[in-house]
Coordinates of C-alpha atoms and ligand atoms in Angstrom, one line a residue:
M12 CA 8.5 19.7 1.0
A13 CA 10.8 17.1 -0.6
A14 CA 9.2 14.3 -2.5
L15 CA 10.0 10.9 -1.0
L16 CA 8.9 9.1 -4.1
E17 CA 8.8 10.3 -7.7
L18 CA 7.6 8.6 -10.8
D19 CA 8.5 10.1 -14.1
D20 CA 6.8 8.7 -17.3
V21 CA 6.6 5.2 -16.0
R22 CA 5.4 2.6 -18.5
A23 CA 4.7 -1.1 -18.1
R24 CA 3.2 -3.9 -20.2
Y25 CA 2.0 -7.4 -19.8
G26 CA 3.0 -9.0 -23.1
P27 CA 1.0 -7.1 -25.8
V28 CA -1.1 -5.2 -23.1
Q29 CA 0.3 -1.8 -22.3
A30 CA -0.9 -1.3 -18.8
L31 CA 0.9 2.0 -18.0
H32 CA 1.3 4.6 -20.7
G33 CA 3.5 7.1 -18.8
V34 CA 2.5 7.7 -15.2
S35 CA 4.1 10.6 -13.4
L36 CA 3.4 11.3 -9.8
S37 CA 5.0 12.3 -6.5
V38 CA 4.5 11.4 -2.9
D39 CA 5.7 13.8 -0.3
E40 CA 7.4 12.5 2.9
G41 CA 4.9 12.1 5.7
K42 CA 1.8 12.1 3.6
I43 CA -0.9 9.7 2.6
V44 CA -1.5 9.7 -1.2
A45 CA -4.4 7.8 -2.8
L46 CA -4.4 6.3 -6.3
L47 CA -8.0 6.1 -7.6
G48 CA -9.4 4.8 -10.9
A49 CA -11.7 2.3 -12.5
N50 CA -11.0 -1.4 -12.9
G51 CA -8.0 -1.9 -15.2
A52 CA -6.9 1.7 -15.0
G53 CA -3.4 0.6 -13.9
K54 CA -3.4 1.2 -10.1
T55 CA -2.1 -2.2 -9.2
T56 CA 0.5 -2.1 -12.0
T57 CA 1.7 1.3 -10.7
L58 CA 2.4 -0.2 -7.3
R59 CA 4.1 -3.2 -8.9
A60 CA 6.3 -0.9 -11.0
I61 CA 7.4 0.8 -7.8
S62 CA 8.2 -2.4 -6.0
N63 CA 9.9 -3.9 -9.1
T64 CA 7.4 -6.8 -9.3
V65 CA 6.7 -5.9 -12.9
R66 CA 9.2 -4.8 -15.5
R67 CA 8.9 -1.1 -16.2
E68 CA 10.5 1.8 -18.2
G69 CA 10.7 5.4 -17.0
G70 CA 12.3 6.9 -13.9
I71 CA 11.5 6.1 -10.3
R72 CA 13.3 8.0 -7.5
F73 CA 13.1 7.2 -3.9
A74 CA 14.6 9.5 -1.2
G75 CA 16.5 11.3 -3.9
K76 CA 18.0 8.3 -5.6
A77 CA 17.1 6.5 -8.7
V78 CA 15.6 3.1 -8.1
G79 CA 17.3 0.5 -10.3
G80 CA 15.7 -2.4 -12.1
G81 CA 16.8 -5.0 -9.5
G82 CA 14.5 -7.4 -7.8
P83 CA 11.7 -6.7 -5.2
D84 CA 14.2 -7.4 -2.4
D85 CA 16.3 -4.5 -3.4
V86 CA 13.3 -2.2 -3.3
A87 CA 12.3 -3.6 0.1
R88 CA 15.9 -2.9 1.4
L89 CA 15.5 0.8 0.4
G90 CA 12.6 1.0 2.8
I91 CA 9.5 0.4 0.6
A92 CA 7.0 -2.2 1.8
H93 CA 4.3 -3.5 -0.6
V94 CA 1.1 -5.0 0.7
P95 CA -0.4 -6.6 -2.4
E96 CA -4.1 -7.0 -3.3
G97 CA -5.4 -10.2 -1.8
R98 CA -3.2 -9.9 1.3
G99 CA -0.4 -12.3 0.3
T100 CA 0.1 -13.9 3.7
F101 CA 1.6 -17.4 3.8
A102 CA -1.4 -19.6 4.7
E103 CA 0.7 -22.6 5.8
L104 CA 2.9 -20.5 8.2
T105 CA 1.9 -19.3 11.6
V106 CA 1.2 -15.6 12.3
W107 CA 4.6 -15.3 14.0
E108 CA 6.4 -16.9 11.1
N109 CA 4.7 -14.5 8.7
L110 CA 5.8 -11.6 10.9
R111 CA 9.4 -12.8 11.0
L112 CA 9.4 -13.0 7.2
G113 CA 8.4 -9.4 7.1
A114 CA 11.6 -8.5 8.8
Y115 CA 13.9 -10.6 6.6
T116 CA 15.3 -7.7 4.6
R117 CA 16.8 -5.9 7.6
R118 CA 19.2 -6.7 10.4
G119 CA 18.8 -6.5 14.2
P120 CA 16.5 -8.0 16.8
I121 CA 12.8 -8.0 16.0
K122 CA 11.5 -8.2 19.6
D123 CA 10.8 -4.5 19.8
D124 CA 9.0 -4.5 16.4
F125 CA 6.8 -7.4 17.5
A126 CA 5.9 -5.4 20.7
R127 CA 5.0 -2.4 18.5
V128 CA 2.9 -4.6 16.2
T129 CA 1.0 -6.0 19.1
D130 CA 0.3 -2.5 20.3
Y131 CA -1.6 -1.9 17.0
F132 CA -3.0 -5.4 16.7
P133 CA -3.5 -6.8 20.3
W134 CA -5.1 -10.0 19.0
I135 CA -1.8 -11.1 17.4
E136 CA -0.1 -11.9 20.7
E137 CA -2.7 -14.6 21.6
R138 CA -2.9 -15.9 18.0
K139 CA 0.8 -15.9 17.1
N140 CA 1.0 -19.7 16.8
Q141 CA -2.2 -20.0 14.6
Q142 CA -1.8 -20.8 11.0
A143 CA -2.4 -17.7 8.9
G144 CA -4.7 -19.5 6.5
T145 CA -7.2 -20.1 9.3
L146 CA -7.5 -16.4 10.1
S147 CA -10.6 -14.4 9.0
G148 CA -10.2 -12.2 5.9
G149 CA -10.0 -9.1 8.1
E150 CA -7.4 -10.6 10.3
Q151 CA -5.3 -11.7 7.3
Q152 CA -5.5 -8.1 6.0
M153 CA -4.3 -6.9 9.3
L154 CA -1.5 -9.5 9.4
A155 CA -0.4 -8.4 5.9
L156 CA -0.2 -4.8 7.2
A157 CA 1.6 -6.0 10.4
R158 CA 4.1 -8.0 8.3
A159 CA 4.9 -4.9 6.2
F160 CA 5.3 -2.9 9.4
M161 CA 8.0 -5.4 10.6
Q162 CA 10.1 -4.3 7.7
R163 CA 10.2 -0.8 9.3
P164 CA 9.5 0.9 5.9
R165 CA 9.7 4.5 5.1
L166 CA 7.0 4.1 2.4
L167 CA 4.1 1.7 2.5
L168 CA 2.4 0.7 -0.7
L169 CA -1.1 -0.6 0.0
D170 CA -3.3 -2.2 -2.6
E171 CA -7.0 -2.2 -1.8
P172 CA -6.8 -2.6 1.9
S173 CA -10.6 -2.4 2.2
L174 CA -11.3 -5.2 -0.4
G175 CA -13.9 -7.7 0.9
L176 CA -13.9 -6.4 4.4
A177 CA -16.9 -5.5 6.6
P178 CA -17.4 -1.8 7.1
R179 CA -16.3 -2.0 10.7
L180 CA -13.0 -3.6 9.8
V181 CA -12.4 -1.1 7.0
T182 CA -12.8 1.7 9.6
E183 CA -10.4 0.0 11.9
I184 CA -7.8 -0.7 9.2
F185 CA -8.0 2.9 8.0
R186 CA -7.6 4.2 11.6
I187 CA -4.4 2.1 11.9
I188 CA -3.1 3.4 8.6
K189 CA -3.7 7.0 9.9
D190 CA -2.0 6.2 13.2
L191 CA 1.0 4.8 11.4
N192 CA 1.1 7.9 9.2
E193 CA 1.0 10.1 12.2
E194 CA 4.1 8.3 13.5
G195 CA 5.9 9.3 10.3
L196 CA 5.1 6.6 7.8
T197 CA 4.5 7.7 4.2
V198 CA 1.7 5.8 2.4
L199 CA 0.6 5.3 -1.2
V200 CA -2.7 3.6 -1.2
V201 CA -4.8 2.1 -4.1
E202 CA -8.4 2.2 -3.2
Q203 CA -11.6 1.5 -5.2
N204 CA -13.7 3.2 -2.5
A205 CA -13.1 6.8 -3.4
H206 CA -15.2 8.0 -0.4
I207 CA -12.9 6.6 2.2
A208 CA -9.7 7.1 0.1
L209 CA -10.4 10.9 -0.2
Q210 CA -11.0 11.1 3.5
L211 CA -7.8 9.3 4.4
A212 CA -5.4 10.8 1.9
Q213 CA -4.3 14.4 1.7
T214 CA -3.6 14.1 -2.1
A215 CA -5.0 11.8 -4.8
Y216 CA -4.2 10.8 -8.3
V217 CA -6.9 9.5 -10.6
L218 CA -5.7 7.0 -13.3
E219 CA -7.5 6.4 -16.5
V220 CA -6.3 3.8 -19.0
G221 CA -2.7 3.8 -17.7
R222 CA -2.4 7.6 -17.4
V223 CA -2.9 10.2 -14.7
A224 CA -6.2 11.9 -15.7
L225 CA -6.5 14.2 -12.6
S226 CA -4.7 15.0 -9.4
G227 CA -4.8 17.4 -6.5
P228 CA -5.6 17.8 -2.9
S229 CA -8.4 15.4 -1.8
A230 CA -10.6 18.2 -0.7
E231 CA -10.5 19.7 -4.2
L232 CA -11.1 16.4 -5.9
Q233 CA -14.1 15.7 -3.7
E234 CA -15.7 18.8 -5.3
H235 CA -14.6 17.9 -8.8
E236 CA -17.7 17.2 -10.9
S237 CA -16.3 14.2 -12.9
I238 CA -14.9 12.6 -9.7
R239 CA -18.3 13.0 -8.0
R240 CA -20.1 11.6 -11.0
S241 CA -17.7 8.7 -11.7
Y242 CA -16.5 7.7 -8.3
L243 CA -18.6 9.2 -5.5
G244 CA -22.0 8.7 -7.0
Y245 CA -23.6 12.1 -6.4
Ligands
LIG7 P1 -8.3 -3.4 -10.6 O1 -9.0 -2.4 -9.8 O2 -9.3 -4.2 -11.5 O3 -7.3 -4.2 -9.9 P2 -6.2 -1.7 -11.7 O4 -6.4 -0.3 -11.9 O5 -5.4 -2.1 -10.5 O6 -7.5 -2.5 -11.7 P3 -4.2 -3.2 -13.2 O7 -4.5 -4.5 -12.4 O8 -3.0 -2.4 -13.0 O9 -5.5 -2.2 -13.0 O10 -4.4 -3.5 -14.7 C1 -4.0 -2.6 -15.8 C2 -4.2 -3.3 -17.1 O11 -3.3 -4.4 -17.3 C3 -5.6 -3.9 -17.4 O12 -5.9 -3.7 -18.7 C4 -5.4 -5.4 -17.1 O13 -6.3 -6.2 -17.8 C5 -3.9 -5.6 -17.5 N1 -3.3 -6.7 -16.7 C6 -3.1 -6.6 -15.4 N2 -2.4 -7.8 -15.0 C7 -2.2 -8.5 -16.1 C8 -1.5 -9.7 -16.4 N3 -1.0 -10.4 -15.4 N4 -1.5 -10.1 -17.7 C9 -2.1 -9.4 -18.7 N5 -2.7 -8.2 -18.5 C10 -2.8 -7.8 -17.2

């Protein structure tokens, strides 16, 4: 199977802090891949490197072509949507305005996309004129996902979608991610909760101090002693 996304020795720093020391990974088309690791391991920075929201060195290829060092918009136009940690919706704008912004990097009418989004998130139809900042945390997380979806991406980068959410909402969001994936969307997801991440993803990479320490099929990693001890707690 062809890799949709490939990172080769990707490095990134924040001033004197070297956050990534050379991360190499690949994400096959149609898969869900999880990025695990302790706080500060470099998970968020890896997603930022892919979406060009942090300066990086090293090679990134998407759909067989090298991704240049342009701005985040250039990466969005390639078909990569990034849902950052902390949701990143525009609090002052309505739900509908947030969704329209999601579609700004592409042409064509957005009515059909709105209809598809409301299939996944039926509450959005009734709440489309509500200010995003007045939504609950779970709703804002769903809106961030819906906004990314409006971009019609080929690859979705998701940073900690379960953060701060009640277990019921986590289950719902993960079900939606799975549904989107079954429709063909490829997903790279950063997740602190290794239990659910390894259930969701077919493959996972474990980062330690800015490097890939372990990787493999989720089923194998679940059995791996150091993963069980460090991340699964048994
Ligand atoms: P977490 O789960 O805590 O978000 P992470 O695995 O996503 O962790 P990163 O956020 O990528 O880790 O951080 C990697 C390293 O870069 C850490 O040492 C962190 O302190 C540092 N870092 C991250 N953002 C900045 C920043 N804006 N300025 C300086 N250092 C930063």
